[in-house]
mmCIF file of C-alpha atoms in Angstrom:
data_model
loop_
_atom_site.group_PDB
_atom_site.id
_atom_site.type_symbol
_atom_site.label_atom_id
_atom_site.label_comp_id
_atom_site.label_asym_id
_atom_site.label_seq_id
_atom_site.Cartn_x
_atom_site.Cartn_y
_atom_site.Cartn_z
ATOM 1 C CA UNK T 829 137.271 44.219 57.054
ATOM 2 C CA UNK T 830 134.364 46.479 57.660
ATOM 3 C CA UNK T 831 132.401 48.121 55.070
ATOM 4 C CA UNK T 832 130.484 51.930 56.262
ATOM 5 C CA UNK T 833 127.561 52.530 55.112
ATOM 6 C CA UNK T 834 126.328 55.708 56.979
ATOM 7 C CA UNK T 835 127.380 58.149 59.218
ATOM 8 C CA UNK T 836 124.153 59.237 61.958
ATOM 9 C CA UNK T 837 124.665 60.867 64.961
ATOM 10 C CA UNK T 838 121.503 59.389 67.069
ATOM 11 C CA UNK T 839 121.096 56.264 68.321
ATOM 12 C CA UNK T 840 119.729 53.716 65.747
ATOM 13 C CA UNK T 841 118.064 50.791 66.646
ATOM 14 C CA UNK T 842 119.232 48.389 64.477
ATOM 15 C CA UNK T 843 117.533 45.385 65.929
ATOM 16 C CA UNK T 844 114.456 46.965 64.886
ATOM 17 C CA UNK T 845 115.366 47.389 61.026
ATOM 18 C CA UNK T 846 114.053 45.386 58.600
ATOM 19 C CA UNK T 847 117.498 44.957 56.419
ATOM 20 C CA UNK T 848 118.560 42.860 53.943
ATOM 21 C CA UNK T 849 119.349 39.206 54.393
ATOM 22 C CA UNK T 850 122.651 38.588 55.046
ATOM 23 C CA UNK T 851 123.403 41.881 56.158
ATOM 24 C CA UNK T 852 124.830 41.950 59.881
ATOM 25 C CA UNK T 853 124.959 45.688 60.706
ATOM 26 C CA UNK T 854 126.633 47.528 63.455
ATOM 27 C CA UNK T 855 127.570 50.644 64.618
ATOM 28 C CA UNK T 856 131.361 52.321 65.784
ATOM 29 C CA UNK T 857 130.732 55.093 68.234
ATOM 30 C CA UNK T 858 133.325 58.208 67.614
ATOM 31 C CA UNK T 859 132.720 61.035 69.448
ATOM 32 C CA UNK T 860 129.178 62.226 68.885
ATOM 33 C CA UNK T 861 128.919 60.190 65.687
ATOM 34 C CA UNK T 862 127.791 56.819 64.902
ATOM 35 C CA UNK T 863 128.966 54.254 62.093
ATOM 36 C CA UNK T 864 126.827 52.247 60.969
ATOM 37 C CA UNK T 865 129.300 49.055 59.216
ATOM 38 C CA UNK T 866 129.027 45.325 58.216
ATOM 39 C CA UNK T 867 131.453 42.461 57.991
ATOM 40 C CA UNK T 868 132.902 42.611 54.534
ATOM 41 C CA UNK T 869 135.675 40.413 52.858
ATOM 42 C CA UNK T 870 137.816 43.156 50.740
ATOM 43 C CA UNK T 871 138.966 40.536 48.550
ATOM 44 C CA UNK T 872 135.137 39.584 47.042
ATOM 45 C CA UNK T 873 134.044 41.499 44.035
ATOM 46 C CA UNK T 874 130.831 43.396 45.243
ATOM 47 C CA UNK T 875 127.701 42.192 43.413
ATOM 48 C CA UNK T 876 124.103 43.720 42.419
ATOM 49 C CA UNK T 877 122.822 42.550 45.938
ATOM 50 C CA UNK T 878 125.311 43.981 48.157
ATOM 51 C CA UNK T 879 124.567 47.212 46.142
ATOM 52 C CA UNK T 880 120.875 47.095 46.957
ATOM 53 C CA UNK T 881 121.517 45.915 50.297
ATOM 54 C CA UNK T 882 123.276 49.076 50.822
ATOM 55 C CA UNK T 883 120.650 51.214 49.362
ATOM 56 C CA UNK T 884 118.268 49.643 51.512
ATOM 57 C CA UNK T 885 120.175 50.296 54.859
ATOM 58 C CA UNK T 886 120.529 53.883 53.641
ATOM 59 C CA UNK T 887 116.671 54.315 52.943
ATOM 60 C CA UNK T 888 115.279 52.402 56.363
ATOM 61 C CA UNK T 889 117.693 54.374 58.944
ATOM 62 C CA UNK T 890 116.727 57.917 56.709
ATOM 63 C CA UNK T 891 112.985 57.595 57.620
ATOM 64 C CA UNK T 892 113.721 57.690 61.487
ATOM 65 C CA UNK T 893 116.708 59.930 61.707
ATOM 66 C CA UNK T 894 119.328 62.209 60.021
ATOM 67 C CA UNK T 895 121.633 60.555 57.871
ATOM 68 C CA UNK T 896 124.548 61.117 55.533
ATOM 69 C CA UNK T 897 124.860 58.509 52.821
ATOM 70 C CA UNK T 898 128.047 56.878 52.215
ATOM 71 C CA UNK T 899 129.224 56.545 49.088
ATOM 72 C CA UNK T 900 129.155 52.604 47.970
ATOM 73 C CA UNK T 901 132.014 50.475 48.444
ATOM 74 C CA UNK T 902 134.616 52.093 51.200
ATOM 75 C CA UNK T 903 135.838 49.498 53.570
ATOM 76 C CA UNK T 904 138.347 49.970 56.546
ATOM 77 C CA UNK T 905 140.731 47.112 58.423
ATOM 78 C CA UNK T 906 139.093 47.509 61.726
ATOM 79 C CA UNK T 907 137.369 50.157 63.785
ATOM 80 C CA UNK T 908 140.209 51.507 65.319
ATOM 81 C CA UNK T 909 140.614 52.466 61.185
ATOM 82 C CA UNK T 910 137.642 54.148 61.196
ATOM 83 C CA UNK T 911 137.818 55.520 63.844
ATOM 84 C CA UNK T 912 140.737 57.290 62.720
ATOM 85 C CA UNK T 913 139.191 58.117 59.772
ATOM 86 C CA UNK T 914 136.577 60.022 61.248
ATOM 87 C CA UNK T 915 138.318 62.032 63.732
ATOM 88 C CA UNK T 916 139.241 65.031 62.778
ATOM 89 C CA UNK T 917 136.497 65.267 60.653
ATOM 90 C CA UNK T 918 133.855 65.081 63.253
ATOM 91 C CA UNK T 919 132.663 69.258 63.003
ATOM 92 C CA UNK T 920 132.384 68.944 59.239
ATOM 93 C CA UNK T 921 130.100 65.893 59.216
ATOM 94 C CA UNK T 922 128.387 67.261 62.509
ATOM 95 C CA UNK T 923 127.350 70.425 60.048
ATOM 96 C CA UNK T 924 126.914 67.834 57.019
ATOM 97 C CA UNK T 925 124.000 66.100 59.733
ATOM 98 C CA UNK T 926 122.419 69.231 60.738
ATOM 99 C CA UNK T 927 122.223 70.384 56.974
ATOM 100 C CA UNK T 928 120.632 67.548 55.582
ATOM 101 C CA UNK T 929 118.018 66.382 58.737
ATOM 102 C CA UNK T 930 114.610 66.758 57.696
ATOM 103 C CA UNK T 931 115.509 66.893 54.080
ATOM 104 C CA UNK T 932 115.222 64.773 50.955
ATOM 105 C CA UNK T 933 116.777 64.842 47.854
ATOM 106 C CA UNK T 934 114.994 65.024 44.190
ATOM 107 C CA UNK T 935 117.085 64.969 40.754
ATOM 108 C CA UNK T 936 115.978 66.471 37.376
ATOM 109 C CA UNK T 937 117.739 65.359 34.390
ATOM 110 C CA UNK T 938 117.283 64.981 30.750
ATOM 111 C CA UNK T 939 114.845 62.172 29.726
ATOM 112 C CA UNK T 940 116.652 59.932 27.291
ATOM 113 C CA UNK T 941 116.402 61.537 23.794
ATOM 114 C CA UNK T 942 116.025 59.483 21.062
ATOM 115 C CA UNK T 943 119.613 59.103 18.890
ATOM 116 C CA UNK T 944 120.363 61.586 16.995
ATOM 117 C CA UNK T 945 119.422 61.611 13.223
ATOM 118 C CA UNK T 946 122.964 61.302 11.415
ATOM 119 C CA UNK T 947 124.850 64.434 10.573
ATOM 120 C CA UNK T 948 125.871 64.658 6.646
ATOM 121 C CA UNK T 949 129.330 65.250 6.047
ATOM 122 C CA UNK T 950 130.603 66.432 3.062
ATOM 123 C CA UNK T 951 131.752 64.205 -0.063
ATOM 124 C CA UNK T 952 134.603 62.314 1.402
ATOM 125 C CA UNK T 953 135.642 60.303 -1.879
ATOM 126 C CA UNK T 954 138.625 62.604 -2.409
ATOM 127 C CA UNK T 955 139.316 64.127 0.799
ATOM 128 C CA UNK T 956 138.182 61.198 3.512
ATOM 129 C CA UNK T 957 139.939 62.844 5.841
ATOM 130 C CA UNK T 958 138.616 66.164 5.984
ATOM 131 C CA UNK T 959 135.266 65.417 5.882
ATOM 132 C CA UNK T 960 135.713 63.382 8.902
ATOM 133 C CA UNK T 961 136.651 65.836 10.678
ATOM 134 C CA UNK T 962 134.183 68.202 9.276
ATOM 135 C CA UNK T 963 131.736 65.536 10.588
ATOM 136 C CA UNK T 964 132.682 64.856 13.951
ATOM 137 C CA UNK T 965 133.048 69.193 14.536
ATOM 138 C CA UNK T 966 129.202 69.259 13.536
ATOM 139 C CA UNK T 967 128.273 66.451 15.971
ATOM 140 C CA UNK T 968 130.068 68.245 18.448
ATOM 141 C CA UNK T 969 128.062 71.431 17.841
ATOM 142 C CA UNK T 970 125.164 69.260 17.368
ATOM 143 C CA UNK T 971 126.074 67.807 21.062
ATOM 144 C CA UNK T 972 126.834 71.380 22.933
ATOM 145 C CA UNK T 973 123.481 72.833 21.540
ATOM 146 C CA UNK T 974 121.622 70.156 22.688
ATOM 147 C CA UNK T 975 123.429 69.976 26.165
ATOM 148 C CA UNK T 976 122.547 73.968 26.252
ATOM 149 C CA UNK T 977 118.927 73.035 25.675
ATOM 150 C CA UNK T 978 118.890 70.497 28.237
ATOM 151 C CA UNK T 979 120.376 73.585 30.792
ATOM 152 C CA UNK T 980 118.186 75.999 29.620
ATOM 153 C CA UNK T 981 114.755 73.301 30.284
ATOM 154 C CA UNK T 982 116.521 72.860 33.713
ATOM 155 C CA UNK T 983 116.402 76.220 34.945
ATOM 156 C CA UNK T 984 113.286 76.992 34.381
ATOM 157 C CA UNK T 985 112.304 74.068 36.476
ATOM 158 C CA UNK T 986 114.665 75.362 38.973
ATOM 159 C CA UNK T 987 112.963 78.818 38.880
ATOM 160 C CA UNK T 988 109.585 77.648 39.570
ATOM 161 C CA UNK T 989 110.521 75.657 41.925
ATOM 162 C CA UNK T 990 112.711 78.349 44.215
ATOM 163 C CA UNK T 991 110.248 78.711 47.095
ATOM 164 C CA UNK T 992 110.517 75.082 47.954
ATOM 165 C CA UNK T 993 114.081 73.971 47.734
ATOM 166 C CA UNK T 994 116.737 74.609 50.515
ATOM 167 C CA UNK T 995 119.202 74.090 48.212
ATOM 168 C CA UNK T 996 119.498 73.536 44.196
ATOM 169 C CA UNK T 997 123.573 71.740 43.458
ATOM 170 C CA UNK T 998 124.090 71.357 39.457
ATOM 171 C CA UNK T 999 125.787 67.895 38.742
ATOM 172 C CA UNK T 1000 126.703 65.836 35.648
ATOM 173 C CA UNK T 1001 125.364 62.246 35.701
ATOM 174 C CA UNK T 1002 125.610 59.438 33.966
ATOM 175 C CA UNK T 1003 122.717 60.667 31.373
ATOM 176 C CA UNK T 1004 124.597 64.651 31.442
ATOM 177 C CA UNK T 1005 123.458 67.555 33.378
ATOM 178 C CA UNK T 1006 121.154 67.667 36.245
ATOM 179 C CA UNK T 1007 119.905 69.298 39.103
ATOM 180 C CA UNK T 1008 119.537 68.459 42.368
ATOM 181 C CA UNK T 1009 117.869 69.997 44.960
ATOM 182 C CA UNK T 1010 117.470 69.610 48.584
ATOM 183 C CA UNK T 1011 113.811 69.656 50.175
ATOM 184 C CA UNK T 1012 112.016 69.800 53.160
ATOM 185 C CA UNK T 1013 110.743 66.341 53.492
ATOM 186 C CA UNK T 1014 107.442 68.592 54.993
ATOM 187 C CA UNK T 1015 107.679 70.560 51.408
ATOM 188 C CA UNK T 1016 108.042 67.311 49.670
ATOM 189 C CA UNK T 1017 104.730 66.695 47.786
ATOM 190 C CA UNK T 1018 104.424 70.645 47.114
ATOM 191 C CA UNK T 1019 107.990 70.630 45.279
ATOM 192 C CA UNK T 1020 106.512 67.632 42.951
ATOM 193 C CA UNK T 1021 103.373 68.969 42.135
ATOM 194 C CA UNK T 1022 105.186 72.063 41.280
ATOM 195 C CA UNK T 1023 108.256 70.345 39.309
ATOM 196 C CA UNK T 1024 105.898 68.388 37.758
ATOM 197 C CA UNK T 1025 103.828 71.016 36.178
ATOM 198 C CA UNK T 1026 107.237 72.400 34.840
ATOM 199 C CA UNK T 1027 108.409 69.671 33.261
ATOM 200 C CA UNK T 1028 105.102 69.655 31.642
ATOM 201 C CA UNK T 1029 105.573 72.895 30.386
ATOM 202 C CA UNK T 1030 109.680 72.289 29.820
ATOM 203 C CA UNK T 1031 109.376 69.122 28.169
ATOM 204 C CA UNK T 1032 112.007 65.897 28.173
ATOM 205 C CA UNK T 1033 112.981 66.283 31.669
ATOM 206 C CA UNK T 1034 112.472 63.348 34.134
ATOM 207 C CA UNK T 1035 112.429 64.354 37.774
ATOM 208 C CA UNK T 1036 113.263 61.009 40.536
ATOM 209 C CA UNK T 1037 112.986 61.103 44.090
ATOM 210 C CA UNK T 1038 112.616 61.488 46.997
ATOM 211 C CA UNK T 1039 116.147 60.011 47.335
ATOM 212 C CA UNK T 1040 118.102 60.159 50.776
ATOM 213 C CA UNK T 1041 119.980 63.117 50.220
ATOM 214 C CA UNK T 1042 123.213 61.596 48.455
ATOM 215 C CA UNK T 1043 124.473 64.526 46.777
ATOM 216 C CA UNK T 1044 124.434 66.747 49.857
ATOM 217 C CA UNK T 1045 125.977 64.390 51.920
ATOM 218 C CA UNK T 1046 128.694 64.713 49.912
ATOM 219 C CA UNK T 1047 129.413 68.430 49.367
ATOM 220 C CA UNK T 1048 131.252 70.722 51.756
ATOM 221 C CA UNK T 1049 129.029 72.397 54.196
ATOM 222 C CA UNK Q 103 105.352 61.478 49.267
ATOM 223 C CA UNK Q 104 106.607 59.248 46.365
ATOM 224 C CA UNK Q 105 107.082 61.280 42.578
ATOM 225 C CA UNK Q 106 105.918 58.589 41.503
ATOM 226 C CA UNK Q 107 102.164 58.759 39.162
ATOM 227 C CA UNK Q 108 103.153 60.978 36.528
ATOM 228 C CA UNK Q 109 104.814 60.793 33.062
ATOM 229 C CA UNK Q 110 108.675 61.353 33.392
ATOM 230 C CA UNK Q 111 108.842 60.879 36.867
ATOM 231 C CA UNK Q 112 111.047 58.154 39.167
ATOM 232 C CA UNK Q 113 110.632 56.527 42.193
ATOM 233 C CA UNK Q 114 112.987 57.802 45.120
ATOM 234 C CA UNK Q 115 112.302 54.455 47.251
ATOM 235 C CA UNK Q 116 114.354 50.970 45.974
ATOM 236 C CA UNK Q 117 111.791 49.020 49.202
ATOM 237 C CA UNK Q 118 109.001 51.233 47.256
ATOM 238 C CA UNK Q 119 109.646 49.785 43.746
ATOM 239 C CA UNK Q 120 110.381 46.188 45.845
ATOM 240 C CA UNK Q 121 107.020 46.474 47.068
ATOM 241 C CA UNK Q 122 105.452 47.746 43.640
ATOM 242 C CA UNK Q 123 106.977 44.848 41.918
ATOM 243 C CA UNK Q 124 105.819 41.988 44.349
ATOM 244 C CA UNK Q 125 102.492 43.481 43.741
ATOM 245 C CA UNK Q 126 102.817 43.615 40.279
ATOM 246 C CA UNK Q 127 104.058 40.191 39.949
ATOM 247 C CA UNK Q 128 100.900 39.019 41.849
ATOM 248 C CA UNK Q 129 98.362 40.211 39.763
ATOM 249 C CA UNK Q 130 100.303 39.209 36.304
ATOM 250 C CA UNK Q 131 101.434 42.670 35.453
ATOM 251 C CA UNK Q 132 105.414 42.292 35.864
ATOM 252 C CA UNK Q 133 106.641 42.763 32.393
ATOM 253 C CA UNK Q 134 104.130 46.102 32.221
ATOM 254 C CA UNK Q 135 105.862 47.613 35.318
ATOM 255 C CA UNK Q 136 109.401 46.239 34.190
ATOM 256 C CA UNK Q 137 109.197 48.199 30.872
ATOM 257 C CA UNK Q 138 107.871 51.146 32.570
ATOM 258 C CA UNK Q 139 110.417 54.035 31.901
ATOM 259 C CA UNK Q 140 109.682 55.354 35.965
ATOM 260 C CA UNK Q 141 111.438 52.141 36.957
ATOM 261 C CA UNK Q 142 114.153 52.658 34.439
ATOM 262 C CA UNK Q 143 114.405 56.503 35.669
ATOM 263 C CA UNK Q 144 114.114 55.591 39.261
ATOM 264 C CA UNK Q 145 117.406 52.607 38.421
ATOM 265 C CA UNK Q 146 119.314 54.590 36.584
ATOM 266 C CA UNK Q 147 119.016 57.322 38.842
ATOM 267 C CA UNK Q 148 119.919 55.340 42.120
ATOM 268 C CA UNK Q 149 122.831 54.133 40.899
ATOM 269 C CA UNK Q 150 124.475 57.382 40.190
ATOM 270 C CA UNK Q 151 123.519 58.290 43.538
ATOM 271 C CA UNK Q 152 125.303 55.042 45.067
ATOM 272 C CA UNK Q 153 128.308 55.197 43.092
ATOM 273 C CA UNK Q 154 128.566 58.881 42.172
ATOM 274 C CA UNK Q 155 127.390 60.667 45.073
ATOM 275 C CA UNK Q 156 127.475 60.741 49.196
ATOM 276 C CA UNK Q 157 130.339 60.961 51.777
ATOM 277 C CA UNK Q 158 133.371 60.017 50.681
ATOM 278 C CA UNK Q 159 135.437 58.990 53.588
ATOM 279 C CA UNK Q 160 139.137 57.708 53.473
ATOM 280 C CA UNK Q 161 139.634 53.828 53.798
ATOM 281 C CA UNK Q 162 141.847 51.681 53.307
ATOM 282 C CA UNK Q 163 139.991 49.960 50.447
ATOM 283 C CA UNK Q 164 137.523 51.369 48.029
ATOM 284 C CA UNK Q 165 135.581 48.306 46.137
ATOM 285 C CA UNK Q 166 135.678 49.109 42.376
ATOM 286 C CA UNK Q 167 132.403 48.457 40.640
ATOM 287 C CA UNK Q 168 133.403 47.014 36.857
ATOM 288 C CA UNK Q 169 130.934 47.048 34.656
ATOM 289 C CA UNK Q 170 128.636 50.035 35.991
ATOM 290 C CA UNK Q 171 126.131 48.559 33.078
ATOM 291 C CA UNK Q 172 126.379 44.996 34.123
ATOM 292 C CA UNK Q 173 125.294 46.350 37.764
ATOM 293 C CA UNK Q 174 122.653 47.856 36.130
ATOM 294 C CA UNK Q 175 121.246 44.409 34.685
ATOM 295 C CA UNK Q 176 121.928 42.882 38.380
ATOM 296 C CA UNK Q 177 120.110 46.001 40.070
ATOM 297 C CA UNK Q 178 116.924 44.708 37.561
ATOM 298 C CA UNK Q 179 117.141 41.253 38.504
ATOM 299 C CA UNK Q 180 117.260 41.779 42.129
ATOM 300 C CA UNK Q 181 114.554 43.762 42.308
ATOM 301 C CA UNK Q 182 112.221 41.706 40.251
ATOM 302 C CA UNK Q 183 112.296 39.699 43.394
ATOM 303 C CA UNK Q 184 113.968 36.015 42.613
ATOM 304 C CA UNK Q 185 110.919 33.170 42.829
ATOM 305 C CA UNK Q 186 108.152 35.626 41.703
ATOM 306 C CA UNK Q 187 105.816 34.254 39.013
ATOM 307 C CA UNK Q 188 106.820 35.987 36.241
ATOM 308 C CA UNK Q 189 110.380 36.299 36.695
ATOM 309 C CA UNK Q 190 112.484 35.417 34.013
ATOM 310 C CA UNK Q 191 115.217 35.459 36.366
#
């Protein structure tokens, strides 16, 4: 089988990427787009490496060209799959190219808090099961006020930092809400300085980047 | 440009942090720049880009990741560079 990686549309030379060991890339011409694939065997439970390895690939052919990040892990029979696969979709991920080329992504999310002092309930020694539940609705206020904090810290980064994203995209992640937003890689060091200063302001927000542009990739145009 | 530098920021580069960490390991500093919650941020953060986000496109098998915390643990490892004084492996 053949695992994708990315999805370019100019030529890449590959024997001039530094990749990682192991990995024997490739690229499936379809149409005006380019595949960039390795051997894979479907049946082998992917590990931390081939995970990095991926990563990797992404971030090397992003510095030279336009890119659109595929997400980890999708593997077709043969080419003539792929191929397949990406016809018909050729004008959407033509647009996807041209939205994303020149462009990095950053995210801002909620720093890790530190756990949550524990909520009293009320005597439960005669009704256990009503102060459970009396317990659990004030952690779940507890959680939706602190979730609405976390939104109302993000916007104001997004706010001040209008001027120099393209685009702003609201997500959940793993650690809850974020942001992300799309930036000139020209604008780049301008949107940090000026995110940075926010989340000064703001407080427990962590901003990371600049990431190829994932998220983007992976929205309608 | 790297956000790296400041309090609360991540890395947006895994060869970056590669590179950071082979330097680190050099001059006896590894477990200073392991602990260091940019190179948590800038983990955590790339793997919910690699498994949450980018181009889906339909094939014929998608590899399930088990154990996205596991992965985690494996994403450390690998890029504390295997061999590297310092690594506890």
């Amino acid at each position: 089988m053949i695992q994708l990686h990315a999805i370019t549309r100019d030529e890449v030379r590959i024997d001039e990427l530094s990749l990682s060991e192991g990995l024997e890339l490739r690229e499936v011409i379809c149409g005006d787009l380019r595949a960039l694939v390795s051997e894979r065997d479907g049946s082998e439970q992917p590990t931390a490496e081939d995970v990095i390895a991926h990563a990797e690939l992404i971030e090397t052919v992003s510095r030279g060209t336009a890119v659109l990040p595929v997400r980890f892990g999708i593997l077709h029979g043969d080419e003539d799959r792929l191929r397949a696969a990406l016809r018909g979709r050729e004008e959407e991920l033509l647009a996807l190219l041209e939205r994303i080329e020149g462009r990095v992504e950053f995210v801002l999310r909620a720093d890790d808090a530190p756990p949550r002092e524990e909520i009293p309930g009320g005597d439960d020694s005669e009704t256990p099961g009503r102060a459970y539940l009396e317990r659990r609705l004030a952690e779940e206020r507890a959680d939706a006020a602190d979730r609405a904090e976390i939104e109302r810290r993000l916007e104001v980064v997004v706010g001040r930092t209008a001027d120099l994203a393209a685009e702003v995209t609201a997500r959940d992640g793993r650690h809850g809400p974020e942001r992300c937003f799309l930036v000139r890689r020209d604008e780049a060091e301008r949107f940090v300085e000026s995110a940075t200063r926010a989340i000064g302001d703001v407080g427990g927000l962590v901003l990371g980047g600049p990431w190829p542009p994932y998220t983007f990739a992976g929205m309608e145009p | 440009v790297s956000a790296t530098g400041g309090a609360g920021v991540g890395r947006g580069s895994v060869s970056d942090l590669r590179a950071e960490l082979e330097a680190a390991g050099r001059e006896g500093r590894l477990a200073e720049v392991l602990s260091d919650r940019d190179t948590e941020t800038t983990l955590v953060d790339l793997l919910d880009r690699l498994l949450g986000a980018g181009i889906i496109i339909q094939g014929d098998v998608m590899l399930s990741v088990a154990g996205v915390d596991l992965l985690y643990v494996g994403l450390r490892l690998i890029v504390k560079v295997p061999g590297m004084p310092g690594d506890a492996g």
